[in-house]
């Protein structure tokens, strides 16, 4: 893994995402400072982050004392960012709130400290563009939860110093995340756009009575998704033709584009379709069992990652 | 597994899909008859099907003789469907060809034989509606390749006898496939519509210079796809909120619908975008290594299926 000069990280905003970020940073051996507008929140988040690492097998009993010491609770924002090398902000998705917070962060944090936002919806230009120190401010949008899902989308408008972007990517890689570059501001960046494409078409299919919610989910888990866990949509196409992607597009590109024109991803979701999916979910899984099923999901994510990582290692060494 | 009365299956059209279907049927211990308009093709397909089963670990050396006997080569269509219980048609996606073929099949096959088509693009109403025996004719569209990917989309217009649809589903389940019901004829059925939603948005993102092809694929394999291998899009949403799907939609439904309106899945693919993806693929994988990578993919599909099936068994037994 590439080395990184980051030693002290401030997590600002300790909801679900902030807590999982804290787990990522602490797992990597960094000093983590937790701050939240709600003063009761950081202590709770620390306990939760340690519990996350215990559940994912990253920490055993003996390490807990060290983790407790490494994850520090800050009473003020000033205290949180003092001497910090990297700040990960996870406040609510509310433009005014984010702007005010980043003004404070920019004023309080050391000049070479990276200021990264987990913002998923508010675009960087709408809350970072006016800051005096905007050259060190960017969006680092994780998937949920970052301690299990590696991808982090880096959105760095032209005002961000290339050195800051490079340092952020190196740092995230050094703690086991996978940064990807979003070169232009677009709503939803990349991941949420792809997810919304699937979900909106899925809702339209339920609404039109084409398929049941259970069959739709199974079509993904027993079909498309079996490949997407380790080869992306482009490599999937590449491997489906003896002459690779170019040949595949030559044969099927027109059909894809034709079919694309029949999708109606802008149709509103009917309440009836929402109710049908919700009723199916509750018939499959009572709300009381949701937490147990989440633990099962988290465990499977880790096991699939391990399986694929191991297979990749074998493939590269045999080439 | 549910029992099924199917003993003799005819595979009509022995390209890639037909060959993989032959492997599915032979693996289940059925008698398989291969027919193709090209008289040289069935012998080749038999060898290839046995090789598929060897690669997937379904067959070891000793079984090959039995398989050879079970997979029979038919010289004529009449010979292929004689006494057959089930026919899987895999001719080219060409409406006139399919119509002519089904007229023959309907005339030659025993009256209670199911006639299923692998058609992915041509809708059943355009080539099955006019047949005297249309009540036993439906589409059973597999993913590629069916001997590795379980989902089969069943498209049975109103003219299909409910007993035929039920018998087809039972049969496919008995050989380890996963039938899902497509209740209305729509272009691309379910799976291809979801795939096209992702791929068309992906191509638009490349075209607009938002992300590189490699980062886009990684966004799926290290992000979205890690979940979709075992929980579908609806269950993913359900598990991402303490109050389940209904609560999730209450909080994020509007954002999804808003974002959906910004996707442009009907924009044509530019040659530049196609070239950029193709160039990335070839820089990652020379064409000469494609076959080896396909084998790696097939192996991983099987191992992820085994991992998830095993975890599911544990979950159900612990509840």
XYZ file of C-alpha atoms in Angstrom:
638
model
C 0.000 0.000 0.000
C 1.215 3.515 -0.745
C 2.437 5.463 2.244
C 0.546 8.495 3.460
C 1.481 11.305 5.780
C -1.910 11.357 7.474
C -1.750 10.557 11.192
C -4.580 12.499 12.811
C -8.090 12.449 11.358
C -11.134 14.398 12.485
C -14.588 12.945 11.896
C -17.101 15.763 11.949
C -20.654 14.514 12.193
C -21.071 11.098 13.838
C -24.184 9.571 12.337
C -24.076 6.182 10.607
C -21.596 7.233 7.930
C -19.347 9.182 10.296
C -19.248 6.262 12.692
C -18.276 3.829 9.949
C -15.594 6.280 8.746
C -14.269 6.374 12.325
C -14.037 2.585 12.212
C -12.069 2.775 8.899
C -9.588 5.301 10.276
C -9.140 3.593 13.643
C -8.675 0.194 11.980
C -5.773 1.721 10.049
C -4.074 2.738 13.305
C -4.738 6.468 13.009
C -5.681 8.867 15.772
C -9.344 9.728 15.278
C -11.157 12.697 16.788
C -14.917 12.588 16.869
C -17.074 15.707 16.899
C -20.806 16.170 16.539
C -23.175 19.076 17.053
C -24.949 16.785 19.501
C -22.447 16.473 22.409
C -23.773 13.051 23.421
C -23.133 11.558 19.998
C -19.308 11.056 19.876
C -19.124 8.706 22.886
C -21.901 6.626 21.391
C -20.204 6.634 17.981
C -16.920 5.444 19.483
C -18.614 2.453 21.096
C -20.459 1.735 17.858
C -17.301 1.980 15.709
C -15.517 -0.504 17.962
C -18.528 -2.789 17.735
C -18.420 -2.518 13.905
C -14.797 -3.618 13.891
C -15.559 -6.467 16.237
C -18.403 -7.654 13.976
C -16.183 -7.493 10.893
C -13.461 -9.482 12.631
C -10.975 -6.600 12.436
C -10.587 -6.355 16.180
C -10.476 -8.872 18.977
C -10.961 -8.320 22.694
C -7.353 -7.398 23.443
C -7.267 -4.543 20.936
C -10.243 -2.727 22.364
C -8.256 -0.714 24.934
C -5.906 0.555 22.236
C -8.867 1.467 20.029
C -10.563 3.293 22.897
C -7.427 5.400 23.318
C -7.054 6.016 19.578
C -10.626 7.243 19.095
C -10.846 10.526 20.971
C -13.917 12.576 21.796
C -13.742 16.285 20.960
C -15.919 18.816 22.785
C -15.440 21.524 20.187
C -14.789 21.659 16.467
C -11.548 23.523 17.232
C -10.360 20.687 19.457
C -11.303 18.117 16.809
C -9.278 19.658 13.989
C -6.236 20.755 16.004
C -3.112 19.368 14.276
C -5.382 17.250 12.076
C -4.084 16.055 8.705
C -7.465 15.082 7.289
C -11.070 15.974 8.095
C -14.029 13.865 6.968
C -17.268 15.820 7.232
C -20.593 13.974 7.500
C -23.223 16.557 8.362
C -26.796 16.502 7.099
C -27.389 16.981 3.357
C -28.424 20.603 3.782
C -26.547 23.221 1.754
C -26.656 26.056 4.311
C -25.477 23.789 7.106
C -22.595 22.414 5.042
C -21.491 25.879 3.945
C -21.427 27.199 7.523
C -19.549 24.127 8.725
C -16.896 24.317 6.011
C -16.350 28.031 6.737
C -15.503 27.041 10.296
C -13.382 24.070 9.247
C -11.449 26.181 6.770
C -10.786 28.779 9.460
C -9.839 26.310 12.217
C -7.925 23.481 10.538
C -4.150 23.666 9.877
C -3.428 25.088 6.396
C -2.223 21.811 4.869
C -5.074 19.733 6.330
C -7.345 18.121 3.718
C -11.044 18.926 4.154
C -13.208 16.174 2.654
C -16.986 15.995 2.615
C -19.107 12.825 2.501
C -21.802 14.757 0.645
C -23.818 12.509 -1.655
C -26.361 14.963 -2.971
C -25.116 18.532 -2.569
C -22.574 19.290 -5.271
C -19.161 20.711 -4.258
C -19.638 23.936 -6.228
C -22.657 24.825 -4.110
C -20.901 24.746 -0.717
C -17.128 24.735 -1.266
C -16.564 27.185 -4.137
C -16.595 30.338 -2.018
C -14.133 29.273 0.682
C -10.768 31.032 1.003
C -9.087 27.642 1.384
C -11.118 25.857 -1.283
C -7.979 24.447 -2.913
C -7.884 21.829 -0.144
C -11.637 21.130 -0.084
C -13.213 18.271 -2.000
C -15.942 15.644 -1.856
C -14.984 12.093 -0.827
C -18.295 10.293 -1.063
C -18.316 6.773 0.406
C -20.708 3.948 -0.171
C -22.573 2.819 2.901
C -20.946 1.643 5.093
C -17.367 2.610 4.193
C -15.769 0.124 6.593
C -17.226 -2.693 4.461
C -17.566 -1.195 0.955
C -14.281 0.130 -0.488
C -15.400 2.610 -3.189
C -15.026 6.327 -2.408
C -15.973 8.821 -5.121
C -13.580 11.771 -5.264
C -15.118 14.897 -6.728
C -12.538 17.659 -7.048
C -13.544 20.706 -9.091
C -10.842 22.651 -10.935
C -10.117 24.834 -7.884
C -8.763 21.858 -5.910
C -4.973 21.604 -5.887
C -3.837 18.489 -7.820
C -1.522 17.701 -4.912
C -4.511 17.624 -2.529
C -6.441 15.279 -4.794
C -3.429 12.984 -5.145
C -2.767 13.043 -1.401
C -6.419 12.215 -0.653
C -6.375 9.260 -3.044
C -3.088 7.962 -1.625
C -4.400 8.300 1.910
C -7.667 6.472 1.169
C -5.818 3.674 -0.602
C -3.441 3.368 2.340
C -6.386 2.585 4.627
C -7.865 0.034 2.225
C -10.524 2.116 0.436
C -10.786 2.352 -3.341
C -10.911 5.957 -4.603
C -12.448 6.591 -8.017
C -12.305 9.931 -9.801
C -15.424 11.831 -10.777
C -14.039 14.381 -13.201
C -17.171 16.482 -13.597
C -19.881 17.485 -11.160
C -23.022 15.538 -12.003
C -26.016 14.849 -9.786
C -25.539 11.538 -7.986
C -21.917 11.240 -9.177
C -21.402 7.741 -10.654
C -22.576 5.115 -8.155
C -25.917 6.641 -7.306
C -26.670 7.294 -10.965
C -26.129 3.611 -11.771
C -28.142 2.551 -8.732
C -30.983 4.905 -9.592
C -31.003 3.600 -13.164
C -31.655 0.090 -11.859
C -34.088 1.047 -9.100
C -36.208 3.395 -11.215
C -36.577 0.820 -13.980
C -37.331 -1.792 -11.312
C -40.095 0.381 -9.820
C -41.541 0.982 -13.290
C -41.620 -2.784 -13.928
C -43.477 -3.349 -10.637
C -45.856 -0.510 -11.400
C -46.674 -1.934 -14.828
C -47.244 -5.395 -13.375
C -44.471 -6.963 -15.460
C -42.834 -8.871 -12.618
C -43.203 -9.445 -8.882
C -40.827 -7.717 -6.442
C -39.350 -11.055 -5.367
C -38.731 -12.218 -8.933
C -37.126 -8.880 -9.757
C -34.694 -9.138 -6.848
C -33.933 -12.769 -7.750
C -33.292 -11.739 -11.356
C -30.422 -9.661 -9.973
C -29.059 -12.003 -7.295
C -29.307 -15.139 -9.461
C -28.449 -13.361 -12.689
C -26.849 -9.963 -13.305
C -25.407 -9.514 -9.821
C -23.488 -12.790 -9.864
C -21.091 -11.169 -12.309
C -21.145 -7.576 -11.066
C -19.570 -8.616 -7.750
C -16.231 -9.045 -9.537
C -16.510 -7.817 -13.145
C -18.096 -4.467 -13.966
C -20.635 -3.863 -16.743
C -17.919 -3.100 -19.323
C -15.811 -6.173 -18.560
C -19.013 -8.249 -18.549
C -19.595 -7.182 -22.152
C -15.921 -7.656 -23.016
C -15.959 -11.284 -21.839
C -19.206 -12.057 -23.653
C -17.700 -11.904 -27.134
C -14.728 -13.758 -28.629
C -13.487 -10.440 -30.020
C -14.091 -8.494 -26.823
C -15.904 -5.212 -26.140
C -15.572 -3.759 -29.644
C -17.010 -6.894 -31.217
C -19.770 -7.093 -28.621
C -20.824 -3.509 -29.310
C -20.712 -4.179 -33.048
C -23.231 -6.979 -32.609
C -25.413 -5.747 -29.731
C -24.812 -1.988 -29.419
C -27.824 -1.082 -31.543
C -30.113 -3.320 -29.468
C -28.882 -1.713 -26.241
C -29.502 1.768 -27.578
C -32.916 0.783 -28.944
C -33.902 -0.834 -25.657
C -32.568 2.194 -23.770
C -35.107 4.344 -25.544
C -37.943 2.185 -24.174
C -36.936 2.651 -20.519
C -38.943 5.241 -18.632
C -36.715 6.132 -15.710
C -38.455 9.434 -15.185
C -41.866 7.971 -14.374
C -43.006 8.690 -10.807
C -43.276 5.789 -8.370
C -46.871 4.891 -7.663
C -47.891 4.347 -4.050
C -49.317 1.003 -5.117
C -45.926 -0.157 -6.416
C -44.184 1.054 -3.249
C -46.740 -0.786 -1.113
C -46.349 -3.959 -3.151
C -42.581 -4.027 -2.656
C -42.878 -3.153 1.053
C -45.463 -5.898 1.574
C -43.189 -8.430 -0.126
C -40.229 -7.404 2.049
C -42.243 -7.711 5.249
C -43.572 -11.114 4.213
C -39.958 -12.234 3.723
C -38.436 -10.556 6.758
C -40.228 -9.192 9.817
C -38.849 -5.802 10.891
C -37.720 -7.441 14.133
C -35.235 -9.563 12.141
C -33.805 -6.662 10.127
C -30.719 -6.193 12.300
C -29.865 -9.882 12.102
C -30.213 -9.804 8.327
C -27.978 -6.704 8.136
C -25.293 -8.626 10.029
C -25.699 -11.494 7.548
C -25.328 -9.018 4.671
C -22.217 -7.422 6.171
C -20.650 -10.809 6.744
C -21.344 -11.903 3.151
C -19.887 -8.678 1.725
C -16.641 -9.392 3.543
C -16.572 -13.037 2.511
C -17.229 -12.251 -1.160
C -14.503 -9.585 -1.095
C -12.074 -12.088 0.400
C -13.040 -14.735 -2.166
C -12.560 -12.371 -5.113
C -9.329 -10.856 -3.737
C -7.895 -14.315 -3.335
C -8.953 -15.392 -6.834
C -7.442 -12.198 -8.263
C -4.143 -12.901 -6.551
C -4.097 -16.398 -8.040
C -4.905 -15.077 -11.512
C -2.202 -12.427 -11.511
C 0.454 -14.782 -10.176
C -0.357 -17.366 -12.852
C 0.036 -14.905 -15.725
C -36.299 -30.269 -5.645
C -39.754 -30.677 -7.154
C -40.242 -33.714 -9.350
C -40.842 -33.321 -13.031
C -42.103 -35.726 -15.657
C -39.597 -34.559 -18.265
C -37.221 -37.313 -19.393
C -36.340 -36.511 -22.998
C -35.311 -33.017 -24.059
C -34.588 -31.734 -27.553
C -32.153 -28.855 -27.996
C -32.867 -27.183 -31.325
C -30.099 -24.826 -32.361
C -26.671 -25.641 -30.942
C -24.819 -22.338 -30.694
C -23.369 -21.089 -27.395
C -26.720 -20.947 -25.613
C -27.976 -24.257 -26.983
C -24.759 -25.969 -25.989
C -24.946 -24.627 -22.443
C -28.598 -25.719 -22.247
C -27.488 -29.196 -23.340
C -25.011 -29.192 -20.459
C -27.811 -28.226 -18.011
C -30.103 -30.994 -19.208
C -27.409 -33.664 -19.373
C -26.116 -32.729 -15.913
C -29.609 -33.423 -14.579
C -29.489 -36.959 -16.015
C -31.930 -36.386 -18.859
C -31.738 -37.747 -22.375
C -30.764 -34.846 -24.629
C -31.180 -34.738 -28.407
C -29.197 -32.157 -30.308
C -30.312 -30.744 -33.632
C -28.966 -27.884 -35.705
C -29.557 -26.663 -39.242
C -25.819 -27.117 -39.686
C -25.354 -30.925 -39.582
C -21.767 -30.632 -38.274
C -22.792 -28.599 -35.241
C -24.419 -31.193 -32.878
C -21.302 -33.386 -32.550
C -19.238 -30.336 -31.773
C -21.832 -29.075 -29.273
C -21.855 -32.426 -27.469
C -18.110 -32.308 -26.960
C -18.332 -28.696 -25.854
C -21.179 -29.383 -23.392
C -19.172 -32.172 -21.782
C -16.196 -29.835 -21.579
C -18.393 -27.191 -19.874
C -19.443 -29.717 -17.242
C -15.867 -30.767 -16.722
C -14.767 -27.144 -16.243
C -17.560 -26.488 -13.748
C -16.640 -29.604 -11.773
C -19.980 -31.271 -12.469
C -18.429 -34.231 -14.241
C -15.300 -36.235 -13.733
C -13.537 -38.541 -16.126
C -15.603 -41.653 -15.335
C -18.918 -39.995 -16.127
C -17.984 -38.977 -19.626
C -19.044 -42.217 -21.276
C -22.478 -41.978 -19.657
C -22.790 -38.361 -20.781
C -21.758 -39.259 -24.321
C -24.564 -41.795 -24.406
C -27.092 -39.425 -22.878
C -26.440 -36.613 -25.352
C -27.673 -37.873 -28.697
C -27.167 -36.381 -32.123
C -30.267 -35.999 -34.279
C -30.044 -35.849 -38.072
C -33.493 -34.386 -38.505
C -35.828 -32.204 -36.504
C -38.342 -35.029 -36.533
C -35.803 -37.391 -34.972
C -34.885 -34.774 -32.343
C -38.421 -34.241 -31.059
C -39.645 -37.835 -31.266
C -41.108 -38.754 -27.850
C -39.638 -35.544 -26.448
C -41.182 -34.025 -23.316
C -39.546 -30.622 -23.668
C -37.962 -28.676 -26.537
C -35.598 -25.742 -26.005
C -35.237 -23.715 -29.199
C -32.148 -21.532 -29.717
C -32.229 -20.356 -33.314
C -31.073 -16.952 -34.503
C -33.028 -13.885 -33.351
C -34.826 -13.568 -36.660
C -38.633 -13.487 -36.595
C -39.266 -15.304 -39.887
C -36.827 -18.071 -39.010
C -38.344 -18.580 -35.568
C -41.887 -18.668 -36.950
C -40.996 -21.281 -39.570
C -39.156 -23.383 -36.985
C -42.006 -23.323 -34.479
C -44.492 -24.309 -37.163
C -42.397 -27.421 -37.746
C -41.900 -28.091 -34.048
C -45.604 -27.735 -33.384
C -46.381 -30.177 -36.188
C -43.718 -32.743 -35.273
C -43.538 -32.820 -31.455
C -45.862 -35.006 -29.355
C -49.001 -33.076 -28.326
C -48.086 -32.750 -24.650
C -44.475 -31.728 -25.314
C -43.561 -28.231 -24.064
C -42.074 -25.963 -26.743
C -39.831 -23.314 -25.180
C -37.859 -20.623 -26.960
C -34.646 -18.967 -25.719
C -35.611 -15.800 -27.596
C -34.234 -12.688 -25.926
C -35.349 -10.043 -28.360
C -38.261 -11.288 -30.457
C -41.437 -11.159 -28.388
C -43.605 -14.301 -28.158
C -46.643 -12.668 -29.752
C -44.680 -12.082 -32.945
C -43.751 -15.724 -33.603
C -45.905 -17.986 -31.408
C -49.368 -16.403 -31.496
C -50.464 -17.959 -34.762
C -49.564 -21.580 -34.043
C -52.308 -24.228 -33.740
C -50.575 -25.563 -30.621
C -49.663 -22.221 -29.120
C -51.069 -23.216 -25.739
C -47.872 -25.222 -25.151
C -45.489 -22.595 -26.599
C -43.685 -20.022 -24.425
C -40.434 -18.169 -24.024
C -37.895 -19.481 -21.498
C -35.095 -16.939 -21.798
C -31.869 -17.882 -20.002
C -29.004 -15.731 -18.918
C -25.721 -16.575 -20.564
C -24.566 -19.235 -19.927
C -27.479 -21.134 -18.349
C -25.313 -23.912 -16.922
C -23.709 -21.286 -14.621
C -26.376 -18.590 -14.184
C -29.667 -19.896 -12.765
C -32.250 -17.257 -13.816
C -34.635 -18.166 -16.643
C -37.309 -15.641 -17.610
C -40.626 -17.276 -18.421
C -42.813 -15.238 -20.731
C -46.181 -16.898 -21.224
C -48.869 -14.820 -22.956
C -52.515 -15.444 -22.082
C -52.842 -18.186 -24.714
C -50.411 -20.478 -22.857
C -52.108 -23.146 -20.744
C -51.486 -22.488 -17.022
C -50.607 -26.162 -16.656
C -47.827 -25.762 -19.277
C -46.391 -22.722 -17.505
C -46.463 -24.536 -14.154
C -44.911 -27.656 -15.645
C -42.135 -25.612 -17.287
C -41.306 -23.880 -14.006
C -41.293 -27.156 -12.090
C -39.076 -28.760 -14.682
C -36.560 -25.896 -14.702
C -36.415 -25.856 -10.905
C -35.877 -29.609 -10.874
C -32.702 -29.151 -12.919
C -31.425 -26.324 -10.695
C -32.489 -23.260 -12.701
C -34.449 -20.382 -11.186
C -37.549 -19.483 -13.222
C -38.989 -15.992 -12.819
C -42.302 -14.898 -14.275
C -42.583 -12.072 -16.766
C -46.305 -11.369 -16.701
C -46.420 -8.942 -19.643
C -44.541 -8.802 -22.912
C -42.027 -5.954 -22.714
C -38.920 -5.419 -24.831
C -35.930 -6.949 -23.059
C -38.126 -8.637 -20.436
C -36.684 -7.855 -16.967
C -32.991 -8.740 -16.864
C -31.967 -7.058 -20.096
C -33.913 -3.921 -19.207
C -32.019 -3.644 -15.907
C -28.728 -4.371 -17.640
C -29.400 -1.825 -20.360
C -30.312 0.783 -17.732
C -26.855 0.380 -16.186
C -24.907 0.097 -19.430
C -26.572 3.027 -21.191
C -26.020 5.334 -18.212
C -22.439 4.027 -18.009
C -21.824 4.834 -21.684
C -23.302 8.323 -21.217
C -20.940 8.922 -18.253
C -17.947 7.884 -20.378
C -19.148 10.014 -23.258
C -19.491 13.068 -21.017
C -16.043 12.525 -19.537
C -17.400 12.093 -15.997
C -15.421 8.967 -15.169
C -12.914 6.591 -16.741
C -14.048 3.132 -17.916
C -11.885 1.434 -15.284
C -13.224 3.553 -12.440
C -16.770 2.936 -13.607
C -16.306 -0.841 -13.556
C -14.606 -0.639 -10.151
C -17.495 1.459 -8.832
C -19.670 -1.588 -9.500
C -17.317 -4.392 -8.395
C -16.115 -2.609 -5.270
C -19.436 -0.921 -4.551
C -22.917 -1.710 -5.856
C -22.164 -5.205 -7.102
C -20.858 -6.444 -3.763
C -24.442 -6.419 -2.538
C -26.293 -7.364 -5.704
C -24.639 -10.793 -5.747
C -26.914 -11.848 -2.878
C -29.489 -9.119 -2.176
C -31.474 -7.507 -4.974
C -32.062 -3.763 -5.379
C -35.260 -3.853 -3.304
C -33.764 -5.791 -0.397
C -30.708 -3.498 -0.543
C -33.023 -0.538 0.116
C -34.955 -2.499 2.748
C -31.796 -3.226 4.758
C -30.562 0.365 4.506
C -33.208 1.790 6.836
C -34.160 0.808 10.397
C -37.817 0.868 9.321
C -37.260 -1.051 6.103
C -38.278 -0.352 2.511
C -41.246 1.888 3.314
C -39.145 4.107 5.571
C -36.314 4.190 3.055
C -38.645 5.328 0.288
C -40.146 7.930 2.623
C -36.703 9.453 3.103
C -35.017 8.908 -0.270
C -37.789 8.157 -2.775
C -38.031 11.756 -3.954
C -34.259 11.959 -4.533
C -34.331 8.745 -6.574
C -37.146 10.043 -8.741
C -35.463 13.428 -9.142
C -32.157 11.812 -10.074
C -33.967 9.456 -12.428
C -35.137 12.439 -14.434
C -31.503 13.509 -15.001
C -30.466 10.182 -16.581
C -30.322 10.180 -20.339
C -30.557 6.516 -21.233
C -31.737 7.277 -24.725
C -28.598 9.121 -25.832
C -26.703 7.371 -28.635
C -23.290 5.892 -27.877
C -20.513 7.931 -29.421
C -17.774 6.085 -31.288
C -15.269 7.921 -29.111
C -16.802 6.511 -25.931
C -16.904 3.005 -27.423
C -13.243 3.315 -28.440
C -12.247 4.557 -24.991
C -13.832 1.568 -23.264
C -12.397 -0.885 -25.810
C -8.919 0.638 -25.426
C -9.135 0.307 -21.633
C -10.218 -3.322 -21.883
C -7.367 -4.220 -24.246
C -4.855 -2.446 -22.003
C -6.111 -4.616 -19.110
C -6.488 -7.876 -20.986
C -4.995 -8.841 -24.348
C -7.495 -10.679 -26.548
C -5.241 -13.724 -26.362
C -6.019 -14.002 -22.630
C -9.780 -13.633 -23.000
C -10.533 -17.344 -22.784
C -8.478 -17.709 -19.626
C -10.293 -14.770 -18.050
C -13.663 -16.289 -19.037
C -12.692 -19.465 -17.194
C -11.743 -17.338 -14.156
C -15.137 -15.615 -14.365
C -17.027 -18.898 -14.621
C -15.135 -20.318 -11.668
C -15.870 -17.244 -9.527
C -19.576 -17.329 -10.406
C -19.751 -20.884 -9.099
C -17.776 -20.100 -5.969
C -19.879 -17.033 -5.108
C -23.056 -19.074 -5.644
C -21.744 -21.761 -3.323
C -20.722 -19.184 -0.704
C -24.139 -17.490 -0.747
C -26.096 -20.769 -0.829
C -24.162 -21.978 2.179
C -24.697 -18.707 4.093
C -28.404 -18.842 3.254
C -28.667 -22.346 4.616
C -27.017 -21.226 7.846
C -29.331 -18.225 8.158
C -32.503 -20.221 7.627
C -31.483 -22.967 10.025
C -30.649 -20.423 12.711
C -34.018 -18.682 12.523
